[in-house]
PDB file of C-alpha atoms in Angstrom:
ATOM      1  CA  VAL A   1      78.950   2.557   2.977  1.00 82.00           C
ATOM      2  CA  PRO A   2      79.162   0.222  -0.061  1.00 83.00           C
ATOM      3  CA  LEU A   3      76.417   0.474  -2.646  1.00 85.00           C
ATOM      4  CA  GLU A   4      75.136  -3.036  -1.914  1.00 89.00           C
ATOM      5  CA  HIS A   5      74.563  -2.188   1.755  1.00 89.00           C
ATOM      6  CA  THR A   6      72.482   0.159   3.833  1.00 89.00           C
ATOM      7  CA  GLU A   7      73.861   1.970   6.881  1.00 90.00           C
ATOM      8  CA  SER A   8      72.180  -0.575   9.167  1.00 91.00           C
ATOM      9  CA  SER A   9      73.296  -3.719   7.346  1.00 92.00           C
ATOM     10  CA  TYR A  10      76.881  -2.471   7.048  1.00 93.00           C
ATOM     11  CA  ALA A  11      76.959  -1.552  10.749  1.00 93.00           C
ATOM     12  CA  VAL A  12      75.784  -5.080  11.579  1.00 95.00           C
ATOM     13  CA  GLU A  13      78.602  -6.592   9.481  1.00 94.00           C
ATOM     14  CA  GLN A  14      81.216  -4.353  11.114  1.00 93.00           C
ATOM     15  CA  LEU A  15      79.949  -5.195  14.592  1.00 94.00           C
ATOM     16  CA  LYS A  16      79.911  -8.942  13.918  1.00 94.00           C
ATOM     17  CA  ALA A  17      83.485  -8.756  12.593  1.00 94.00           C
ATOM     18  CA  LEU A  18      84.585  -6.932  15.746  1.00 94.00           C
ATOM     19  CA  LEU A  19      82.939  -9.283  18.272  1.00 94.00           C
ATOM     20  CA  PRO A  20      85.490 -12.161  17.996  1.00 93.00           C
ATOM     21  CA  THR A  21      88.308  -9.745  18.837  1.00 92.00           C
ATOM     22  CA  LEU A  22      86.461  -8.462  21.894  1.00 92.00           C
ATOM     23  CA  LEU A  23      85.255 -11.850  23.139  1.00 91.00           C
ATOM     24  CA  ILE A  24      88.175 -14.142  22.286  1.00 91.00           C
ATOM     25  CA  THR A  25      91.274 -11.964  22.074  1.00 89.00           C
ATOM     26  CA  LEU A  26      90.402  -9.475  24.820  1.00 89.00           C
ATOM     27  CA  LYS A  27      88.323 -12.073  26.724  1.00 90.00           C
ATOM     28  CA  TYR A  28      85.332  -9.845  27.397  1.00 92.00           C
ATOM     29  CA  ASP A  29      82.290 -11.655  28.765  1.00 93.00           C
ATOM     30  CA  LEU A  30      79.509  -9.274  27.709  1.00 94.00           C
ATOM     31  CA  ILE A  31      79.543  -6.544  25.044  1.00 94.00           C
ATOM     32  CA  ILE A  32      77.208  -3.540  25.438  1.00 95.00           C
ATOM     33  CA  ASN A  33      76.712  -1.451  22.311  1.00 94.00           C
ATOM     34  CA  THR A  34      74.857   1.881  22.498  1.00 93.00           C
ATOM     35  CA  THR A  35      73.277   3.470  19.423  1.00 93.00           C
ATOM     36  CA  ASP A  36      71.042   6.425  18.644  1.00 91.00           C
ATOM     37  CA  SER A  37      67.522   6.332  17.235  1.00 92.00           C
ATOM     38  CA  SER A  38      68.768   5.838  13.651  1.00 91.00           C
ATOM     39  CA  TYR A  39      69.436   2.179  14.504  1.00 93.00           C
ATOM     40  CA  THR A  40      66.344   1.352  16.579  1.00 94.00           C
ATOM     41  CA  HIS A  41      64.503  -0.693  13.973  1.00 94.00           C
ATOM     42  CA  ALA A  42      64.148  -4.289  12.869  1.00 95.00           C
ATOM     43  CA  ALA A  43      66.787  -4.151  10.117  1.00 94.00           C
ATOM     44  CA  TYR A  44      69.515  -3.446  12.686  1.00 95.00           C
ATOM     45  CA  LEU A  45      68.282  -5.197  15.842  1.00 96.00           C
ATOM     46  CA  SER A  46      66.971  -8.445  14.350  1.00 95.00           C
ATOM     47  CA  PRO A  47      70.306  -9.829  12.955  1.00 95.00           C
ATOM     48  CA  LEU A  48      72.109  -9.022  16.224  1.00 95.00           C
ATOM     49  CA  TYR A  49      69.748 -11.100  18.359  1.00 95.00           C
ATOM     50  CA  ALA A  50      71.681 -14.221  17.331  1.00 93.00           C
ATOM     51  CA  GLU A  51      74.793 -12.926  19.144  1.00 94.00           C
ATOM     52  CA  ASP A  52      74.640 -14.500  22.601  1.00 93.00           C
ATOM     53  CA  ASN A  53      77.103 -12.129  24.289  1.00 94.00           C
ATOM     54  CA  LEU A  54      75.882  -8.834  22.848  1.00 96.00           C
ATOM     55  CA  VAL A  55      73.359  -6.415  24.363  1.00 96.00           C
ATOM     56  CA  SER A  56      72.260  -3.323  22.446  1.00 96.00           C
ATOM     57  CA  ILE A  57      71.048  -0.199  24.236  1.00 96.00           C
ATOM     58  CA  SER A  58      69.336   1.825  21.541  1.00 95.00           C
ATOM     59  CA  ARG A  59      67.281   5.004  21.782  1.00 95.00           C
ATOM     60  CA  PHE A  60      63.705   5.232  20.476  1.00 96.00           C
ATOM     61  CA  ARG A  61      62.259   8.200  18.651  1.00 94.00           C
ATOM     62  CA  ASN A  62      59.585  10.026  20.595  1.00 93.00           C
ATOM     63  CA  GLY A  63      56.151   8.791  19.525  1.00 93.00           C
ATOM     64  CA  SER A  64      57.281   5.309  18.427  1.00 95.00           C
ATOM     65  CA  LYS A  65      54.930   2.338  18.834  1.00 95.00           C
ATOM     66  CA  VAL A  66      55.630  -0.682  21.033  1.00 96.00           C
ATOM     67  CA  TYR A  67      53.482  -3.720  21.767  1.00 96.00           C
ATOM     68  CA  VAL A  68      52.910  -6.021  24.702  1.00 95.00           C
ATOM     69  CA  PRO A  69      52.889  -9.796  24.011  1.00 93.00           C
ATOM     70  CA  ALA A  70      49.515 -11.308  23.203  1.00 90.00           C
ATOM     71  CA  VAL A  71      47.760 -12.847  26.203  1.00 83.00           C
ATOM     72  CA  SER A  72      45.561 -15.399  24.410  1.00 72.00           C
ATOM     73  CA  ASP A  73      46.302 -17.435  21.307  1.00 67.00           C
ATOM     74  CA  ASN A  74      44.050 -17.728  18.298  1.00 66.00           C
ATOM     75  CA  SER A  75      43.019 -21.397  18.266  1.00 70.00           C
ATOM     76  CA  LEU A  76      41.419 -21.119  14.825  1.00 73.00           C
ATOM     77  CA  GLY A  77      44.405 -19.714  12.978  1.00 75.00           C
ATOM     78  CA  THR A  78      47.891 -18.313  13.359  1.00 78.00           C
ATOM     79  CA  PRO A  79      48.880 -17.773  17.014  1.00 81.00           C
ATOM     80  CA  LYS A  80      48.545 -14.152  18.037  1.00 86.00           C
ATOM     81  CA  ILE A  81      51.911 -12.461  18.687  1.00 88.00           C
ATOM     82  CA  TYR A  82      51.178  -8.813  19.413  1.00 92.00           C
ATOM     83  CA  GLY A  83      48.854  -7.439  22.061  1.00 92.00           C
ATOM     84  CA  ASP A  84      47.902  -3.860  22.882  1.00 93.00           C
ATOM     85  CA  CYS A  85      49.795  -0.989  21.288  1.00 95.00           C
ATOM     86  CA  PHE A  86      51.336   1.864  23.297  1.00 96.00           C
ATOM     87  CA  TYR A  87      53.042   5.062  22.187  1.00 96.00           C
ATOM     88  CA  LEU A  88      56.235   6.520  23.619  1.00 96.00           C
ATOM     89  CA  ARG A  89      54.703   9.814  24.674  1.00 93.00           C
ATOM     90  CA  HIS A  90      54.246  11.708  27.922  1.00 90.00           C
ATOM     91  CA  GLN A  91      50.448  11.496  27.823  1.00 91.00           C
ATOM     92  CA  THR A  92      47.635   9.989  25.776  1.00 93.00           C
ATOM     93  CA  ARG A  93      46.433  12.094  22.864  1.00 92.00           C
ATOM     94  CA  ILE A  94      43.949  11.973  19.983  1.00 93.00           C
ATOM     95  CA  HIS A  95      45.719  12.012  16.636  1.00 90.00           C
ATOM     96  CA  LYS A  96      43.816  13.465  13.711  1.00 91.00           C
ATOM     97  CA  GLY A  97      44.770  12.734  10.130  1.00 90.00           C
ATOM     98  CA  ILE A  98      43.580  11.898   6.627  1.00 91.00           C
ATOM     99  CA  ALA A  99      43.626   8.328   5.319  1.00 89.00           C
ATOM    100  CA  PRO A 100      45.953   8.162   2.274  1.00 88.00           C
ATOM    101  CA  LYS A 101      43.754   5.643   0.388  1.00 87.00           C
ATOM    102  CA  THR A 102      40.255   6.968   1.017  1.00 89.00           C
ATOM    103  CA  GLY A 103      41.080  10.613   1.680  1.00 89.00           C
ATOM    104  CA  LYS A 104      38.679  10.661   4.628  1.00 91.00           C
ATOM    105  CA  PRO A 105      39.623  12.238   7.965  1.00 92.00           C
ATOM    106  CA  TYR A 106      40.052   9.972  10.966  1.00 89.00           C
ATOM    107  CA  GLU A 107      40.817  10.152  14.665  1.00 91.00           C
ATOM    108  CA  LYS A 108      42.970   7.665  16.569  1.00 90.00           C
ATOM    109  CA  GLU A 109      43.761   7.465  20.266  1.00 92.00           C
ATOM    110  CA  GLN A 110      47.479   7.130  20.992  1.00 93.00           C
ATOM    111  CA  VAL A 111      47.759   5.588  24.458  1.00 95.00           C
ATOM    112  CA  THR A 112      50.876   6.606  26.384  1.00 95.00           C
ATOM    113  CA  ILE A 113      53.271   3.936  27.614  1.00 96.00           C
ATOM    114  CA  TYR A 114      52.828   5.275  31.133  1.00 95.00           C
ATOM    115  CA  ASP A 115      49.301   3.808  31.170  1.00 95.00           C
ATOM    116  CA  LEU A 116      50.972   0.400  31.133  1.00 95.00           C
ATOM    117  CA  PRO A 117      52.123  -0.699  34.630  1.00 95.00           C
ATOM    118  CA  TYR A 118      55.902  -0.650  34.715  1.00 95.00           C
ATOM    119  CA  SER A 119      57.984  -3.619  35.878  1.00 95.00           C
ATOM    120  CA  GLU A 120      60.558  -1.584  37.800  1.00 95.00           C
ATOM    121  CA  ALA A 121      61.193   2.025  38.827  1.00 96.00           C
ATOM    122  CA  GLN A 122      64.171   3.815  40.346  1.00 96.00           C
ATOM    123  CA  HIS A 123      64.960   7.413  41.323  1.00 95.00           C
ATOM    124  CA  PHE A 124      68.344   8.856  42.252  1.00 94.00           C
ATOM    125  CA  GLU A 125      69.940  12.289  42.586  1.00 94.00           C
ATOM    126  CA  THR A 126      72.945  13.576  40.680  1.00 93.00           C
ATOM    127  CA  LYS A 127      74.368  16.817  39.281  1.00 89.00           C
ATOM    128  CA  THR A 128      75.123  18.180  35.860  1.00 86.00           C
ATOM    129  CA  LYS A 129      78.645  19.215  34.879  1.00 77.00           C
ATOM    130  CA  LYS A 130      77.750  22.783  35.839  1.00 76.00           C
ATOM    131  CA  GLY A 131      76.644  21.693  39.307  1.00 82.00           C
ATOM    132  CA  ARG A 132      72.864  21.816  38.799  1.00 88.00           C
ATOM    133  CA  PRO A 133      71.151  19.277  41.114  1.00 93.00           C
ATOM    134  CA  ILE A 134      68.761  16.975  39.245  1.00 95.00           C
ATOM    135  CA  ILE A 135      66.701  13.866  39.932  1.00 95.00           C
ATOM    136  CA  ILE A 136      66.779  11.000  37.439  1.00 96.00           C
ATOM    137  CA  GLN A 137      63.527   9.001  37.294  1.00 96.00           C
ATOM    138  CA  LEU A 138      63.787   5.626  35.533  1.00 96.00           C
ATOM    139  CA  PHE A 139      60.899   3.333  34.547  1.00 97.00           C
ATOM    140  CA  ARG A 140      61.319  -0.125  33.038  1.00 97.00           C
ATOM    141  CA  TRP A 141      58.850  -2.266  31.098  1.00 97.00           C
ATOM    142  CA  ASN A 142      59.985  -5.837  30.408  1.00 96.00           C
ATOM    143  CA  ASP A 143      59.449  -7.991  27.317  1.00 95.00           C
ATOM    144  CA  LEU A 144      57.891  -5.559  24.850  1.00 96.00           C
ATOM    145  CA  LYS A 145      58.025  -5.938  21.076  1.00 96.00           C
ATOM    146  CA  ILE A 146      58.131  -3.988  17.823  1.00 96.00           C
ATOM    147  CA  ARG A 147      56.703  -5.047  14.476  1.00 94.00           C
ATOM    148  CA  THR A 148      58.490  -7.131  11.861  1.00 94.00           C
ATOM    149  CA  LYS A 149      59.483  -5.030   8.848  1.00 92.00           C
ATOM    150  CA  ASN A 150      60.964  -5.769   5.407  1.00 90.00           C
ATOM    151  CA  GLY A 151      61.507  -9.442   6.244  1.00 90.00           C
ATOM    152  CA  HIS A 152      63.388  -8.804   9.498  1.00 93.00           C
ATOM    153  CA  CYS A 153      61.438 -10.866  12.009  1.00 93.00           C
ATOM    154  CA  MET A 154      60.895  -9.388  15.480  1.00 94.00           C
ATOM    155  CA  LYS A 155      58.012 -11.630  16.631  1.00 92.00           C
ATOM    156  CA  HIS A 156      60.029 -13.641  19.154  1.00 92.00           C
ATOM    157  CA  LYS A 157      62.695 -11.068  20.028  1.00 95.00           C
ATOM    158  CA  PRO A 158      61.468  -9.120  23.071  1.00 95.00           C
ATOM    159  CA  PHE A 159      63.280  -6.191  24.630  1.00 97.00           C
ATOM    160  CA  ASP A 160      63.061  -4.126  27.818  1.00 97.00           C
ATOM    161  CA  LEU A 161      61.951  -0.517  27.468  1.00 97.00           C
ATOM    162  CA  VAL A 162      63.291   2.235  29.742  1.00 97.00           C
ATOM    163  CA  GLY A 163      61.747   5.684  30.131  1.00 96.00           C
ATOM    164  CA  VAL A 164      63.866   8.507  31.569  1.00 96.00           C
ATOM    165  CA  LYS A 165      62.638  11.721  33.171  1.00 95.00           C
ATOM    166  CA  VAL A 166      65.078  14.414  34.306  1.00 95.00           C
ATOM    167  CA  VAL A 167      63.619  16.621  37.049  1.00 95.00           C
ATOM    168  CA  ASP A 168      65.103  19.784  38.553  1.00 93.00           C
ATOM    169  CA  ALA A 169      65.751  19.038  42.224  1.00 93.00           C
ATOM    170  CA  ASN A 170      64.927  22.614  43.296  1.00 91.00           C
ATOM    171  CA  THR A 171      61.798  23.380  41.268  1.00 91.00           C
ATOM    172  CA  GLY A 172      60.453  19.870  40.616  1.00 90.00           C
ATOM    173  CA  GLU A 173      59.918  20.694  36.931  1.00 92.00           C
ATOM    174  CA  LEU A 174      61.087  18.623  33.987  1.00 92.00           C
ATOM    175  CA  VAL A 175      64.448  19.732  32.614  1.00 92.00           C
ATOM    176  CA  PHE A 176      63.555  18.484  29.117  1.00 91.00           C
ATOM    177  CA  LYS A 177      60.122  18.752  27.509  1.00 87.00           C
ATOM    178  CA  ARG A 178      60.315  15.208  26.174  1.00 89.00           C
ATOM    179  CA  GLU A 179      61.296  12.089  28.048  1.00 92.00           C
ATOM    180  CA  MET A 180      63.970   9.799  26.688  1.00 94.00           C
ATOM    181  CA  PHE A 181      63.122   6.200  25.798  1.00 97.00           C
ATOM    182  CA  TYR A 182      65.586   3.443  24.952  1.00 97.00           C
ATOM    183  CA  CYS A 183      65.495  -0.330  24.705  1.00 96.00           C
ATOM    184  CA  ILE A 184      67.742  -3.001  26.213  1.00 97.00           C
ATOM    185  CA  PHE A 185      67.885  -5.636  23.481  1.00 97.00           C
ATOM    186  CA  GLY A 186      69.600  -9.020  23.568  1.00 95.00           C
ATOM    187  CA  LYS A 187      69.400 -12.476  25.084  1.00 95.00           C
ATOM    188  CA  ARG A 188      71.258 -11.297  28.222  1.00 95.00           C
ATOM    189  CA  LYS A 189      69.255  -8.098  28.720  1.00 96.00           C
ATOM    190  CA  THR A 190      68.196  -9.138  32.222  1.00 94.00           C
ATOM    191  CA  GLU A 191      71.832  -8.876  33.381  1.00 95.00           C
ATOM    192  CA  ILE A 192      71.792  -5.102  32.779  1.00 95.00           C
ATOM    193  CA  SER A 193      70.377  -3.257  35.774  1.00 95.00           C
ATOM    194  CA  LEU A 194      68.144  -0.228  35.344  1.00 95.00           C
ATOM    195  CA  GLU A 195      70.657   2.348  36.597  1.00 95.00           C
ATOM    196  CA  GLN A 196      73.562   0.694  34.762  1.00 95.00           C
ATOM    197  CA  SER A 197      71.697   0.910  31.461  1.00 96.00           C
ATOM    198  CA  TYR A 198      71.155   4.643  32.001  1.00 96.00           C
ATOM    199  CA  TRP A 199      74.830   5.406  32.640  1.00 94.00           C
ATOM    200  CA  ASP A 200      75.881   3.165  29.746  1.00 93.00           C
ATOM    201  CA  TYR A 201      73.730   5.177  27.387  1.00 94.00           C
ATOM    202  CA  ARG A 202      74.823   8.491  28.914  1.00 90.00           C
ATOM    203  CA  HIS A 203      78.373   7.703  27.774  1.00 87.00           C
ATOM    204  CA  ARG A 204      77.117   8.258  24.216  1.00 85.00           C
ATOM    205  CA  TYR A 205      76.888  11.989  24.942  1.00 80.00           C
ATOM    206  CA  ASP A 206      80.671  12.223  24.721  1.00 78.00           C
ATOM    207  CA  ILE A 207      80.534  10.882  21.171  1.00 82.00           C
ATOM    208  CA  GLU A 208      78.314  13.621  19.709  1.00 81.00           C
ATOM    209  CA  PRO A 209      80.534  16.592  20.776  1.00 83.00           C
ATOM    210  CA  SER A 210      83.545  14.638  19.524  1.00 85.00           C
ATOM    211  CA  PHE A 211      82.011  14.215  16.062  1.00 86.00           C
ATOM    212  CA  ARG A 212      81.025  17.887  15.963  1.00 89.00           C
ATOM    213  CA  PHE A 213      84.543  18.965  16.923  1.00 90.00           C
ATOM    214  CA  ASN A 214      86.178  16.670  14.358  1.00 91.00           C
ATOM    215  CA  LYS A 215      83.944  18.003  11.602  1.00 90.00           C
ATOM    216  CA  GLN A 216      84.460  21.673  12.498  1.00 90.00           C
ATOM    217  CA  LYS A 217      88.146  21.673  13.460  1.00 90.00           C
ATOM    218  CA  MET A 218      89.661  18.468  12.035  1.00 89.00           C
ATOM    219  CA  PHE A 219      87.885  18.447   8.621  1.00 87.00           C
ATOM    220  CA  LEU A 220      86.517  14.939   9.253  1.00 86.00           C
ATOM    221  CA  ASP A 221      83.784  15.218   6.611  1.00 84.00           C
ATOM    222  CA  SER A 222      85.636  17.618   4.274  1.00 85.00           C
ATOM    223  CA  TYR A 223      88.369  15.332   2.962  1.00 82.00           C
ATOM    224  CA  ASP A 224      87.509  14.044  -0.518  1.00 82.00           C
ATOM    225  CA  CYS A 225      89.584  11.460  -2.332  1.00 81.00           C
ATOM    226  CA  GLU A 226      89.217   8.814  -5.011  1.00 80.00           C
ATOM    227  CA  ASP A 227      91.106   6.045  -3.200  1.00 84.00           C
ATOM    228  CA  VAL A 228      89.792   4.484   0.021  1.00 82.00           C
ATOM    229  CA  GLN A 229      93.378   3.973   1.214  1.00 87.00           C
ATOM    230  CA  TYR A 230      93.922   7.742   1.262  1.00 89.00           C
ATOM    231  CA  LEU A 231      90.815   8.124   3.407  1.00 87.00           C
ATOM    232  CA  ASP A 232      92.075   5.442   5.809  1.00 89.00           C
ATOM    233  CA  ASN A 233      95.381   7.276   6.151  1.00 91.00           C
ATOM    234  CA  PHE A 234      93.566  10.551   6.836  1.00 91.00           C
ATOM    235  CA  LEU A 235      91.386   8.919   9.503  1.00 91.00           C
ATOM    236  CA  LEU A 236      94.501   7.513  11.172  1.00 93.00           C
ATOM    237  CA  VAL A 237      96.001  11.010  11.383  1.00 92.00           C
ATOM    238  CA  ASN A 238      92.691  12.248  12.764  1.00 92.00           C
ATOM    239  CA  GLN A 239      92.729   9.552  15.467  1.00 93.00           C
ATOM    240  CA  LEU A 240      96.293  10.435  16.423  1.00 94.00           C
ATOM    241  CA  ALA A 241      95.284  14.089  16.798  1.00 93.00           C
ATOM    242  CA  ASN A 242      92.368  13.063  19.023  1.00 92.00           C
ATOM    243  CA  TRP A 243      94.666  10.885  21.134  1.00 94.00           C
ATOM    244  CA  LEU A 244      97.123  13.781  21.515  1.00 93.00           C
ATOM    245  CA  LEU A 245      94.355  16.095  22.726  1.00 92.00           C
ATOM    246  CA  TYR A 246      93.068  13.415  25.104  1.00 91.00           C
ATOM    247  CA  VAL A 247      96.498  13.024  26.709  1.00 92.00           C
ATOM    248  CA  ALA A 248      97.063  16.788  26.827  1.00 92.00           C
ATOM    249  CA  ALA A 249      93.750  17.352  28.632  1.00 90.00           C
ATOM    250  CA  ASP A 250      95.440  16.431  31.933  1.00 88.00           C
ATOM    251  CA  GLU A 251      98.379  18.791  31.315  1.00 88.00           C
ATOM    252  CA  VAL A 252      96.655  22.078  30.445  1.00 89.00           C
ATOM    253  CA  ASP A 253      94.356  24.517  32.229  1.00 86.00           C
ATOM    254  CA  PHE A 254      91.441  26.136  30.467  1.00 84.00           C
ATOM    255  CA  ILE A 255      91.435  29.926  30.632  1.00 80.00           C
ATOM    256  CA  PRO A 256      88.039  31.301  29.543  1.00 82.00           C
ATOM    257  CA  ARG A 257      87.672  34.517  27.613  1.00 80.00           C
ATOM    258  CA  LYS A 258      86.409  37.644  29.363  1.00 79.00           C
ATOM    259  CA  TRP A 259      82.818  37.220  28.214  1.00 79.00           C
ATOM    260  CA  GLU A 260      82.836  33.550  29.260  1.00 76.00           C
ATOM    261  CA  LYS A 261      83.707  34.217  32.902  1.00 72.00           C
ATOM    262  CA  ASN A 262      80.962  33.873  35.502  1.00 68.00           C
ATOM    263  CA  LYS A 263      82.358  35.498  38.636  1.00 60.00           C
ATOM    264  CA  ALA A 264      79.099  35.335  40.600  1.00 58.00           C
ATOM    265  CA  ASN A 265      78.571  31.583  40.196  1.00 64.00           C
ATOM    266  CA  PRO A 266      81.644  29.940  38.646  1.00 64.00           C
ATOM    267  CA  PRO A 267      81.061  26.347  37.457  1.00 64.00           C
ATOM    268  CA  PRO A 268      83.013  23.579  39.179  1.00 65.00           C
ATOM    269  CA  LYS A 269      86.243  22.491  37.537  1.00 69.00           C
ATOM    270  CA  PRO A 270      85.674  19.286  35.534  1.00 69.00           C
ATOM    271  CA  ASP A 271      87.724  16.168  36.116  1.00 73.00           C
ATOM    272  CA  LYS A 272      88.933  16.266  32.497  1.00 80.00           C
ATOM    273  CA  LEU A 273      88.711  19.013  29.901  1.00 85.00           C
ATOM    274  CA  SER A 274      86.594  18.426  26.828  1.00 84.00           C
ATOM    275  CA  ILE A 275      88.285  18.006  23.466  1.00 88.00           C
ATOM    276  CA  ALA A 276      87.185  21.498  22.349  1.00 88.00           C
ATOM    277  CA  LYS A 277      88.500  23.249  25.473  1.00 88.00           C
ATOM    278  CA  THR A 278      91.747  21.280  25.268  1.00 90.00           C
ATOM    279  CA  HIS A 279      92.175  22.369  21.651  1.00 91.00           C
ATOM    280  CA  ARG A 280      91.823  26.021  22.703  1.00 89.00           C
ATOM    281  CA  SER A 281      94.336  25.675  25.560  1.00 89.00           C
ATOM    282  CA  VAL A 282      96.928  23.289  24.195  1.00 90.00           C
ATOM    283  CA  GLU A 283      98.963  25.928  22.318  1.00 88.00           C
ATOM    284  CA  ARG A 284     100.550  27.086  25.592  1.00 87.00           C
ATOM    285  CA  LEU A 285     101.731  23.529  26.198  1.00 88.00           C
ATOM    286  CA  PHE A 286     103.123  23.082  22.684  1.00 87.00           C
ATOM    287  CA  LEU A 287     105.135  26.324  22.952  1.00 87.00           C
ATOM    288  CA  THR A 288     107.112  24.823  25.852  1.00 88.00           C
ATOM    289  CA  PHE A 289     108.418  21.993  23.630  1.00 87.00           C
ATOM    290  CA  ASP A 290     111.916  22.025  22.200  1.00 89.00           C
ATOM    291  CA  LYS A 291     111.510  23.270  18.640  1.00 86.00           C
ATOM    292  CA  GLU A 292     114.730  21.778  17.338  1.00 86.00           C
ATOM    293  CA  PRO A 293     113.317  18.344  16.346  1.00 85.00           C
ATOM    294  CA  PHE A 294     110.581  20.093  14.371  1.00 82.00           C
ATOM    295  CA  LEU A 295     112.747  22.615  12.556  1.00 85.00           C
ATOM    296  CA  GLN A 296     113.721  22.188   8.960  1.00 84.00           C
ATOM    297  CA  LYS A 297     117.029  20.377   8.645  1.00 83.00           C
ATOM    298  CA  PRO A 298     119.836  22.444   7.052  1.00 82.00           C
ATOM    299  CA  SER A 299     121.137  21.252   3.737  1.00 81.00           C
ATOM    300  CA  LYS A 300     123.858  22.353   1.333  1.00 79.00           C
ATOM    301  CA  LYS A 301     122.625  23.763  -1.874  1.00 77.00           C
ATOM    302  CA  GLY A 302     123.818  21.947  -4.944  1.00 76.00           C
ATOM    303  CA  LYS A 303     125.504  23.567  -7.889  1.00 76.00           C
ATOM    304  CA  GLY A 304     122.434  23.165 -10.036  1.00 75.00           C
ATOM    305  CA  ASN A 305     122.375  22.537 -13.738  1.00 78.00           C
ATOM    306  CA  ILE A 306     125.331  23.808 -15.701  1.00 77.00           C
ATOM    307  CA  LYS A 307     124.275  26.153 -18.441  1.00 77.00           C
ATOM    308  CA  LYS A 308     125.341  25.065 -21.872  1.00 74.00           C
ATOM    309  CA  GLU A 309     126.450  27.606 -24.432  1.00 67.00           C
TER     310      GLU A 309
END
């Protein structure tokens, strides 16, 4: 990230530079970009609202504040933009704290978003990769807002909020203690259905294990250099290694170690091996290759320097 940019502003520039290639060259009609909670703020979302063919699906931090639009305008002054405030929590709670200016204790009620009637709800059944049956409960609230911050205006840029609960189909208990919340942000947000938005964001889960693997096994964050060109070359080699493992995932079989075997309840075989399991199994495939192209080429030794008397 250059010194004159923040992570958010530089990500916005990179995304805007990429959009013409996707829309014009590849002729895509709608671009959906998914991000984690580090980018769910005004500095990142506000500049992207001008892109007509871009929709961002971005996760909220638990406990974040959202607002409904104001119902009545203030006829005596500036029109009111924000209405009631709701918190992205499972239930309403009383927050106790100390005011930084006065030093006096205070109590504030944090009303849960579930007290606000949702615009749409949907439940469907699915399974985890290990075969555990679960129920996905989705709730959608349309046209909510967040506050303007550091000059990035969000007053007239509404988004749709989605709350996700994952329930065990056998016990009826929540699989995760905290629900997941994400926003659907963009001028064409209404074209993204509730279930489609969930699966679009779920595809992000493949990114996190990939980054972890590249840092641990491919030294992604360990390569230090003074020239950016050297770093670009290293990243290209890293991408080629990832592509090789992706292709090899269909050619190898994963053989777990003795302590990893579950004979009583073996998990179902996945459609495609993960990058980490492929890396552990790919050596058997590489040993079947012809070694001759990779061997050192023979060469005749020269006479060397002639010693002078």
